[in-house]
Backbone as XML, in Angstrom:
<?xml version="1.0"?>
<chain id="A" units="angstrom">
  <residue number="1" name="UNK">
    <atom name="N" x="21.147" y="5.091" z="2.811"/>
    <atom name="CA" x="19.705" y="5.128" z="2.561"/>
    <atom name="C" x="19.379" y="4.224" z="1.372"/>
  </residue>
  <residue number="2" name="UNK">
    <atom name="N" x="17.973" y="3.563" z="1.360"/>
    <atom name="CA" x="17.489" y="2.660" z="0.208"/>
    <atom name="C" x="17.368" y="3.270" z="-1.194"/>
  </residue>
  <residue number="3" name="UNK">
    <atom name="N" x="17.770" y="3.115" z="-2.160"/>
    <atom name="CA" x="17.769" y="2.975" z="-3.207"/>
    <atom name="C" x="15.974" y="3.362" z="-3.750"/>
  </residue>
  <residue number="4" name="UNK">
    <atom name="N" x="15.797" y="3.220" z="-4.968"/>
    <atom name="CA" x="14.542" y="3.323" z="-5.331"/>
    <atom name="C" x="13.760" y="2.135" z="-4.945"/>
  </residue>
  <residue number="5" name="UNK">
    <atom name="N" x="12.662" y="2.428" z="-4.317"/>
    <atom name="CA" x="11.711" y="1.615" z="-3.684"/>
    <atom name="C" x="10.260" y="1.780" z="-4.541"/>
  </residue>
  <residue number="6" name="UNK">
    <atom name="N" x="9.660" y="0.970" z="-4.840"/>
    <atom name="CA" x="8.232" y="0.567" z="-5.627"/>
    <atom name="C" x="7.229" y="0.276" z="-4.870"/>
  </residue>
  <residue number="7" name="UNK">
    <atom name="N" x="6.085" y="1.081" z="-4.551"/>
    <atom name="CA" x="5.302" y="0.639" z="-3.221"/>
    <atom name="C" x="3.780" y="0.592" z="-4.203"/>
  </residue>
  <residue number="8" name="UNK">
    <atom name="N" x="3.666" y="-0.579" z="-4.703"/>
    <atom name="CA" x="2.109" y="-0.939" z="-5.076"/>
    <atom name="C" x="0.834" y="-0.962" z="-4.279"/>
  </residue>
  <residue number="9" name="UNK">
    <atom name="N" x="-0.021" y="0.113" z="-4.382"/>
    <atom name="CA" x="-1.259" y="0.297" z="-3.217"/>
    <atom name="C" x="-2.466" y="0.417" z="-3.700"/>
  </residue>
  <residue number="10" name="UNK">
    <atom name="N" x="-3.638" y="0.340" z="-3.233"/>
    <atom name="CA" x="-4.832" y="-0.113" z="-3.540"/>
    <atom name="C" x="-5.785" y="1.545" z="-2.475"/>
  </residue>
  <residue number="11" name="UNK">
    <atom name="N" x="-6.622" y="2.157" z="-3.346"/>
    <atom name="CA" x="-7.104" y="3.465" z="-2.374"/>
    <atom name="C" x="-7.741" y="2.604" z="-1.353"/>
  </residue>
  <residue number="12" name="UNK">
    <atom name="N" x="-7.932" y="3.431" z="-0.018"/>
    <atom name="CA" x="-8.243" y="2.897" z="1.340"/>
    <atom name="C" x="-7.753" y="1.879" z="2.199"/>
  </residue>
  <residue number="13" name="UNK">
    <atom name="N" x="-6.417" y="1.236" z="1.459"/>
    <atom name="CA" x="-5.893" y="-0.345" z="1.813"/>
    <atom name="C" x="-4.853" y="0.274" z="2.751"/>
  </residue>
  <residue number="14" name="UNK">
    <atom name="N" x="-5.365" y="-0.244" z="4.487"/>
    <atom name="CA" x="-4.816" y="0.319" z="5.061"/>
    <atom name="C" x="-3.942" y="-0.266" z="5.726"/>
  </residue>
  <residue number="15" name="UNK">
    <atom name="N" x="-3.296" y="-1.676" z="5.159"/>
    <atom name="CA" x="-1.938" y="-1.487" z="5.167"/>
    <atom name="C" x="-1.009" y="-0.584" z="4.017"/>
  </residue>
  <residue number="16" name="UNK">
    <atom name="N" x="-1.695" y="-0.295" z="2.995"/>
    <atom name="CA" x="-0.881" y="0.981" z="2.517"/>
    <atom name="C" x="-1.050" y="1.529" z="3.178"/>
  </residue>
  <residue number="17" name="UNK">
    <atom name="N" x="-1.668" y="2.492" z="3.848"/>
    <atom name="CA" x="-1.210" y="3.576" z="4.751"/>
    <atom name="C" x="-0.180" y="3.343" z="5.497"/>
  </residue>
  <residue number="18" name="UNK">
    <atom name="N" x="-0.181" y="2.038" z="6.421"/>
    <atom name="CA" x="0.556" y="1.784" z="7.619"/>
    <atom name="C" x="2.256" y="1.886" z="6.655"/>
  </residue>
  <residue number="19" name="UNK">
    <atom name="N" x="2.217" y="1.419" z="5.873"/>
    <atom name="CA" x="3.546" y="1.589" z="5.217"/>
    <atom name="C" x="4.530" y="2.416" z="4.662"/>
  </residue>
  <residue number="20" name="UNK">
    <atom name="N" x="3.046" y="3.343" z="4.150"/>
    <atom name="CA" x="3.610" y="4.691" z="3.193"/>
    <atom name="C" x="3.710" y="5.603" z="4.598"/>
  </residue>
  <residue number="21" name="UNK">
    <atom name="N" x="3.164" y="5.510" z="5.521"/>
    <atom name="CA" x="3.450" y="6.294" z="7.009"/>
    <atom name="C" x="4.956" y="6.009" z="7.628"/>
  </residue>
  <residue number="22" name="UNK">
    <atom name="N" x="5.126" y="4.499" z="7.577"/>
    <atom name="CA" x="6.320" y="4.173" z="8.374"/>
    <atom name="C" x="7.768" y="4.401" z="7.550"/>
  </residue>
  <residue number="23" name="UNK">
    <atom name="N" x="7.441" y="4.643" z="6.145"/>
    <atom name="CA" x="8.788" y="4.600" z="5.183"/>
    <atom name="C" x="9.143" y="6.515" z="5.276"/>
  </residue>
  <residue number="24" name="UNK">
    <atom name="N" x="7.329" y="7.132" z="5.768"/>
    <atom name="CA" x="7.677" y="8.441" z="5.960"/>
    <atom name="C" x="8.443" y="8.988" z="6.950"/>
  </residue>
  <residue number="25" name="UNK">
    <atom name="N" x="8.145" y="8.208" z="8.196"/>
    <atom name="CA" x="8.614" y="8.447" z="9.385"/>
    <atom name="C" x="9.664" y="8.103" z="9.603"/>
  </residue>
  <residue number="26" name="UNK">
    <atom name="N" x="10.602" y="7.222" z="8.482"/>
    <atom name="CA" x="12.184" y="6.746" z="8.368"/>
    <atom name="C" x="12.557" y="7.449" z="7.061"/>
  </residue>
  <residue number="27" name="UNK">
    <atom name="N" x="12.041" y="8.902" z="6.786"/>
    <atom name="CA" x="12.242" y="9.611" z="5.608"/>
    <atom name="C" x="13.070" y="9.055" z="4.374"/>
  </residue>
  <residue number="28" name="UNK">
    <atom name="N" x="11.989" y="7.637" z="4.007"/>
    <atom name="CA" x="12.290" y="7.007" z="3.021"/>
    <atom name="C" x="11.663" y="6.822" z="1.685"/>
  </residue>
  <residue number="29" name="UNK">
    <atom name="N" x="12.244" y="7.502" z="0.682"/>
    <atom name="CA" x="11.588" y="8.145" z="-0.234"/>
    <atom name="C" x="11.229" y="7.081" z="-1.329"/>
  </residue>
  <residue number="30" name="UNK">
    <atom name="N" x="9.717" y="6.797" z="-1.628"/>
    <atom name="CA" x="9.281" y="5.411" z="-2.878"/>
    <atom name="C" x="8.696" y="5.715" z="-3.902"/>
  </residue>
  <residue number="31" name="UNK">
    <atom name="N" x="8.281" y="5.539" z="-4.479"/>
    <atom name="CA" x="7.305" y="5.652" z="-5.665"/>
    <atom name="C" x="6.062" y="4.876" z="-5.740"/>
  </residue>
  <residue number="32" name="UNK">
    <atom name="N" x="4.664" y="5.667" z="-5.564"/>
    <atom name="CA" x="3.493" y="5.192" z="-5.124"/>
    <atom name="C" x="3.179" y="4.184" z="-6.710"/>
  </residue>
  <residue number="33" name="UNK">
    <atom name="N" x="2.691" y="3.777" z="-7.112"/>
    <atom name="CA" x="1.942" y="3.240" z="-8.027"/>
    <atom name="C" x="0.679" y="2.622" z="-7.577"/>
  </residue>
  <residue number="34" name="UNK">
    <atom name="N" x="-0.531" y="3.032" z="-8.112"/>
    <atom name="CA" x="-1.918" y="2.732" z="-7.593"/>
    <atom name="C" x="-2.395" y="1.324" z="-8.357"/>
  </residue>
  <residue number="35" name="UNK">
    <atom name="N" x="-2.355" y="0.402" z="-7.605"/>
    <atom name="CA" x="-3.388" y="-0.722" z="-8.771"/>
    <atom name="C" x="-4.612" y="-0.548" z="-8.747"/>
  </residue>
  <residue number="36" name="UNK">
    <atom name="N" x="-5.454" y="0.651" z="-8.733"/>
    <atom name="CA" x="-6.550" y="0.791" z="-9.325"/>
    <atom name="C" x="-6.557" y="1.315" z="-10.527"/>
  </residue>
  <residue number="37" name="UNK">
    <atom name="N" x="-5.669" y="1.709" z="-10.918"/>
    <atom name="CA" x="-5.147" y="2.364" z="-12.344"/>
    <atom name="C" x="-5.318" y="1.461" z="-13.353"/>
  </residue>
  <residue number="38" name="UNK">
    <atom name="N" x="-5.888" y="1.820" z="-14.967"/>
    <atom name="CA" x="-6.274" y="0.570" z="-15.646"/>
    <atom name="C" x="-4.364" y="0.270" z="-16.111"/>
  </residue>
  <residue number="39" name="UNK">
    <atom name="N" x="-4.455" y="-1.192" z="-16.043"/>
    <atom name="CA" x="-2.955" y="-1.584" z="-16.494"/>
    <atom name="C" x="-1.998" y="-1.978" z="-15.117"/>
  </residue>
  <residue number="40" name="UNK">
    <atom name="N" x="-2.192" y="-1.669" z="-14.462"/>
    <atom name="CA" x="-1.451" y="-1.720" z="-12.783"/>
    <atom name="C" x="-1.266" y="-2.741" z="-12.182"/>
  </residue>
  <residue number="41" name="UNK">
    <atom name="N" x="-2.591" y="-3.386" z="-12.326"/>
    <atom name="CA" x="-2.642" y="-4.728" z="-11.543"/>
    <atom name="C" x="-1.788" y="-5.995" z="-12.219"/>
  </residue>
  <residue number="42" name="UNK">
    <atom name="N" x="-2.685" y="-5.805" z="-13.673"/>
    <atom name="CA" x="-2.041" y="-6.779" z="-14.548"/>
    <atom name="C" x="-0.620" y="-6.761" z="-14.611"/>
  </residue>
  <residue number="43" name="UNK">
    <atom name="N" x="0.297" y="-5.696" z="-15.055"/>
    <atom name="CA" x="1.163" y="-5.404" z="-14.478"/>
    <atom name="C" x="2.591" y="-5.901" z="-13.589"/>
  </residue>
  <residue number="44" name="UNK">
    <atom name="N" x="2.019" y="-5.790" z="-12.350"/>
    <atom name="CA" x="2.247" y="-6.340" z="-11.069"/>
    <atom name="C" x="2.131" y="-7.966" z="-11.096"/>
  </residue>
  <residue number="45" name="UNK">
    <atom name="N" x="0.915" y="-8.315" z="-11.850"/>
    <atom name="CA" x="0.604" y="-9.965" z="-11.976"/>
    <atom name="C" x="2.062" y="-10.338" z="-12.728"/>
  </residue>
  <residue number="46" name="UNK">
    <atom name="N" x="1.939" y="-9.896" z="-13.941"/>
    <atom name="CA" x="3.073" y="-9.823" z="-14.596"/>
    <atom name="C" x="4.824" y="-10.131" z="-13.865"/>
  </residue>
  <residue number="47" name="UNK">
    <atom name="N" x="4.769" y="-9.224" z="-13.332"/>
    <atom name="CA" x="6.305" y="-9.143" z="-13.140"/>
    <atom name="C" x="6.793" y="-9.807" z="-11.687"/>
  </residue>
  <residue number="48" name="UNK">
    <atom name="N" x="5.747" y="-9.277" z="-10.749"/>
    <atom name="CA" x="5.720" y="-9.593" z="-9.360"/>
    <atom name="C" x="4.598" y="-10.921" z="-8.913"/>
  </residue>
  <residue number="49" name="UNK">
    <atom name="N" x="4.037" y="-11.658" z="-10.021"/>
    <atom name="CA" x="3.669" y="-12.595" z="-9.765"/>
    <atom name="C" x="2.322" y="-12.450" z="-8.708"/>
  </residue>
  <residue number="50" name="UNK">
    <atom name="N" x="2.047" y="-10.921" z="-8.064"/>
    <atom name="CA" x="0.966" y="-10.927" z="-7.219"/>
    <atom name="C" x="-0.020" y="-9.547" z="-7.667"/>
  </residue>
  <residue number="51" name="UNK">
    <atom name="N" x="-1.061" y="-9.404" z="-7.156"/>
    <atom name="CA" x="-1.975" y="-7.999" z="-8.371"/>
    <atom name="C" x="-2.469" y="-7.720" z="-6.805"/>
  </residue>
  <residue number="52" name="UNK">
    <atom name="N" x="-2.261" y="-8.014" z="-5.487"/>
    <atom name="CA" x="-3.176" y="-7.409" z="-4.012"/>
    <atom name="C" x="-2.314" y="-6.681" z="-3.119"/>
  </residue>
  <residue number="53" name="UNK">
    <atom name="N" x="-2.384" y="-5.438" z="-3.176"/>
    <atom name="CA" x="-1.294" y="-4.539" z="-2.770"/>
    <atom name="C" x="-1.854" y="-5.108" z="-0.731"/>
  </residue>
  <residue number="54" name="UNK">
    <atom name="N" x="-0.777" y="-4.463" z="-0.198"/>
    <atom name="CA" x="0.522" y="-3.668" z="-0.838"/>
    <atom name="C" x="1.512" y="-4.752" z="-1.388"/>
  </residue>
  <residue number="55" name="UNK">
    <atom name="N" x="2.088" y="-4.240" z="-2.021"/>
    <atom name="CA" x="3.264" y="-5.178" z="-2.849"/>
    <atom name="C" x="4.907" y="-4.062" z="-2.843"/>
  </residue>
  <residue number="56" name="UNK">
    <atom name="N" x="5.891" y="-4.543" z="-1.974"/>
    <atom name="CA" x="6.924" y="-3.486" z="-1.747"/>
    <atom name="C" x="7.660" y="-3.891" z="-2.843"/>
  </residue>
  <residue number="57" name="UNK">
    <atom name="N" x="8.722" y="-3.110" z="-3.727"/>
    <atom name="CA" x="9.741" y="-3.891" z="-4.573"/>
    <atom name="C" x="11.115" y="-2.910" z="-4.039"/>
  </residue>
  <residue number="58" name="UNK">
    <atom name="N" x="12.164" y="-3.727" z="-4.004"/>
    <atom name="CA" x="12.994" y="-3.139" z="-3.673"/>
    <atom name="C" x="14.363" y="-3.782" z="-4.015"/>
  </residue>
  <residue number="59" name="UNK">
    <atom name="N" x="15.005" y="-3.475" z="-5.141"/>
    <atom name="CA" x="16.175" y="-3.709" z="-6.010"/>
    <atom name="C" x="16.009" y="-5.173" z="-6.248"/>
  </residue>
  <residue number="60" name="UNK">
    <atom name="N" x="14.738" y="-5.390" z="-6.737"/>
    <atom name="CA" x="14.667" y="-7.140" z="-7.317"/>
    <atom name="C" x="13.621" y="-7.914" z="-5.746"/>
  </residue>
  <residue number="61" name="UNK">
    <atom name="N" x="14.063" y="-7.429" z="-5.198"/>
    <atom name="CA" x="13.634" y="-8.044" z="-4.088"/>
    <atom name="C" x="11.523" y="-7.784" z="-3.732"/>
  </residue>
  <residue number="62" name="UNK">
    <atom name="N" x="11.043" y="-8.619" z="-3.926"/>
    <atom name="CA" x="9.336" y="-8.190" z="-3.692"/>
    <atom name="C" x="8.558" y="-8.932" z="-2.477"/>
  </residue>
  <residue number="63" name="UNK">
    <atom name="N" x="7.787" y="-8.149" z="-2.072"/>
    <atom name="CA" x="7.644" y="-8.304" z="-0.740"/>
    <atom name="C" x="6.240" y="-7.954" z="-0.571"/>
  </residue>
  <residue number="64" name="UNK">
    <atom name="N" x="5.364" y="-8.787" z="0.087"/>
    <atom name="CA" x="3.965" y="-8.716" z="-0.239"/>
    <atom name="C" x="3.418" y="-8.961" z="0.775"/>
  </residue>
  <residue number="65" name="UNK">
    <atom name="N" x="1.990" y="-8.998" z="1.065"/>
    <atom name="CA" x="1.495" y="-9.418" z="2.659"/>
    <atom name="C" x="0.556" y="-7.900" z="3.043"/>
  </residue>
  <residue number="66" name="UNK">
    <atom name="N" x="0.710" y="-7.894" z="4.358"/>
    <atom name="CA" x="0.106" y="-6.833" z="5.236"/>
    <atom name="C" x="1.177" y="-6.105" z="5.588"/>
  </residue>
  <residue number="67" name="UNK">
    <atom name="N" x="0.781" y="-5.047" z="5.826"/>
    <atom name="CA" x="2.036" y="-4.238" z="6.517"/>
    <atom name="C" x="2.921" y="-5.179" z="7.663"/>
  </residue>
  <residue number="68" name="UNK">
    <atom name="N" x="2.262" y="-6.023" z="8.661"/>
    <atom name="CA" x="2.634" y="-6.234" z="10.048"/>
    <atom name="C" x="3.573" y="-7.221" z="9.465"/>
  </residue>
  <residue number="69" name="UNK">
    <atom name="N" x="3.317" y="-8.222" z="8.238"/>
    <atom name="CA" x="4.146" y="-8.824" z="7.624"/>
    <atom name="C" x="5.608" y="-8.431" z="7.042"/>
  </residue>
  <residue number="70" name="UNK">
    <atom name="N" x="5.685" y="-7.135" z="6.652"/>
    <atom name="CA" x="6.506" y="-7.178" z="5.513"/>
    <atom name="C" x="7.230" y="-6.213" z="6.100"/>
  </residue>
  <residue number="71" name="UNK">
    <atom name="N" x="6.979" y="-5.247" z="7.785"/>
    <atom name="CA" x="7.533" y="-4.218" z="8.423"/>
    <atom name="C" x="9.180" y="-5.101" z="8.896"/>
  </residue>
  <residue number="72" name="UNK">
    <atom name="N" x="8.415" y="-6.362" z="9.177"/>
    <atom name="CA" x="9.951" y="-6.824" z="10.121"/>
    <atom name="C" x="11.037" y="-7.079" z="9.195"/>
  </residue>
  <residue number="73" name="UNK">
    <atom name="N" x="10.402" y="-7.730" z="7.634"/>
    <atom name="CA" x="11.867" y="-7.553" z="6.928"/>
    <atom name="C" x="12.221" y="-6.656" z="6.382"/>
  </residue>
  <residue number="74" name="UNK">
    <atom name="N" x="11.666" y="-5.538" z="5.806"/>
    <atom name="CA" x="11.904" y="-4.253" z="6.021"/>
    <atom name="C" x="12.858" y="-3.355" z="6.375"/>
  </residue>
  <residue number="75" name="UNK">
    <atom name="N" x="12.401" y="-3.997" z="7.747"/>
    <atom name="CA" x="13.104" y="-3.056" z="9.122"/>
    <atom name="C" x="14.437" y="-3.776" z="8.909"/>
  </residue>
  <residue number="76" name="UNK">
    <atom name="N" x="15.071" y="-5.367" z="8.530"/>
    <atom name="CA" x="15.859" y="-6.056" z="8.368"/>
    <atom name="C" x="16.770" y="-5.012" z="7.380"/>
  </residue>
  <residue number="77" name="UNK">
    <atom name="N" x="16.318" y="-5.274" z="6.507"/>
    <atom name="CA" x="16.827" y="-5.148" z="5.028"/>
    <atom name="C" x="17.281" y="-3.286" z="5.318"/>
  </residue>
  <residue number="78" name="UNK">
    <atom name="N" x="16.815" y="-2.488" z="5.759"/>
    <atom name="CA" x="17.611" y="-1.253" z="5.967"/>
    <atom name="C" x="17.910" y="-1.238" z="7.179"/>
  </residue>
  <residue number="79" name="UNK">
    <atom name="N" x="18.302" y="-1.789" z="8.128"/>
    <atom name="CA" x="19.018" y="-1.735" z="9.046"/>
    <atom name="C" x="18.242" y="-1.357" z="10.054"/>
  </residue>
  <residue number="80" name="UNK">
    <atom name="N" x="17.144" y="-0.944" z="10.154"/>
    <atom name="CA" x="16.323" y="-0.240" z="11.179"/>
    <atom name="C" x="15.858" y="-1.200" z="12.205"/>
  </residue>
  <residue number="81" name="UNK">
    <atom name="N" x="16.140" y="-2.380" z="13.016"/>
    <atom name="CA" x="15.729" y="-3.285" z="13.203"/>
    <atom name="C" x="16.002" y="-3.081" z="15.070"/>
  </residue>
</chain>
């Protein structure tokens, strides 16, 4: 199973949903962080170079886009493919 996962989301952004649904449904456990939160975005600009969720991080690795984007490497990267 994946390691600690970083899932940057925006309220109503519904490729967060589609994501935080599909990591549920592969009972894969992340850590939400909201960039509506003051400090979040900047943040994210900061480290991950992008502030428009969703933004996945996963052991160095960051991964950004729409859900439909970022499901197939994803699905790569834990084997679920």
């Amino acid at each position: 199973m994946p390691k600690a996962i970083d899932l940057y989301t925006s309220p109503g952004c519904p490729d967060c949903a589609a994501l935080k649904a599909w990591f549920a449904a592969h009972d894969i456990t992340f850590m939400e962080h909201d960039l509506s939160r003051p400090g979040a975005a900047d943040k994210a600009k900061t480290e991950f170079g992008v502030r428009i969720a969703p933004i996945t991080v996963y052991e160095g690795q960051v991964f950004y886009g729409t859900a439909q984007e970022q499901l197939p490497r994803l699905q790569r990267l834990f084997g679920l493919d």
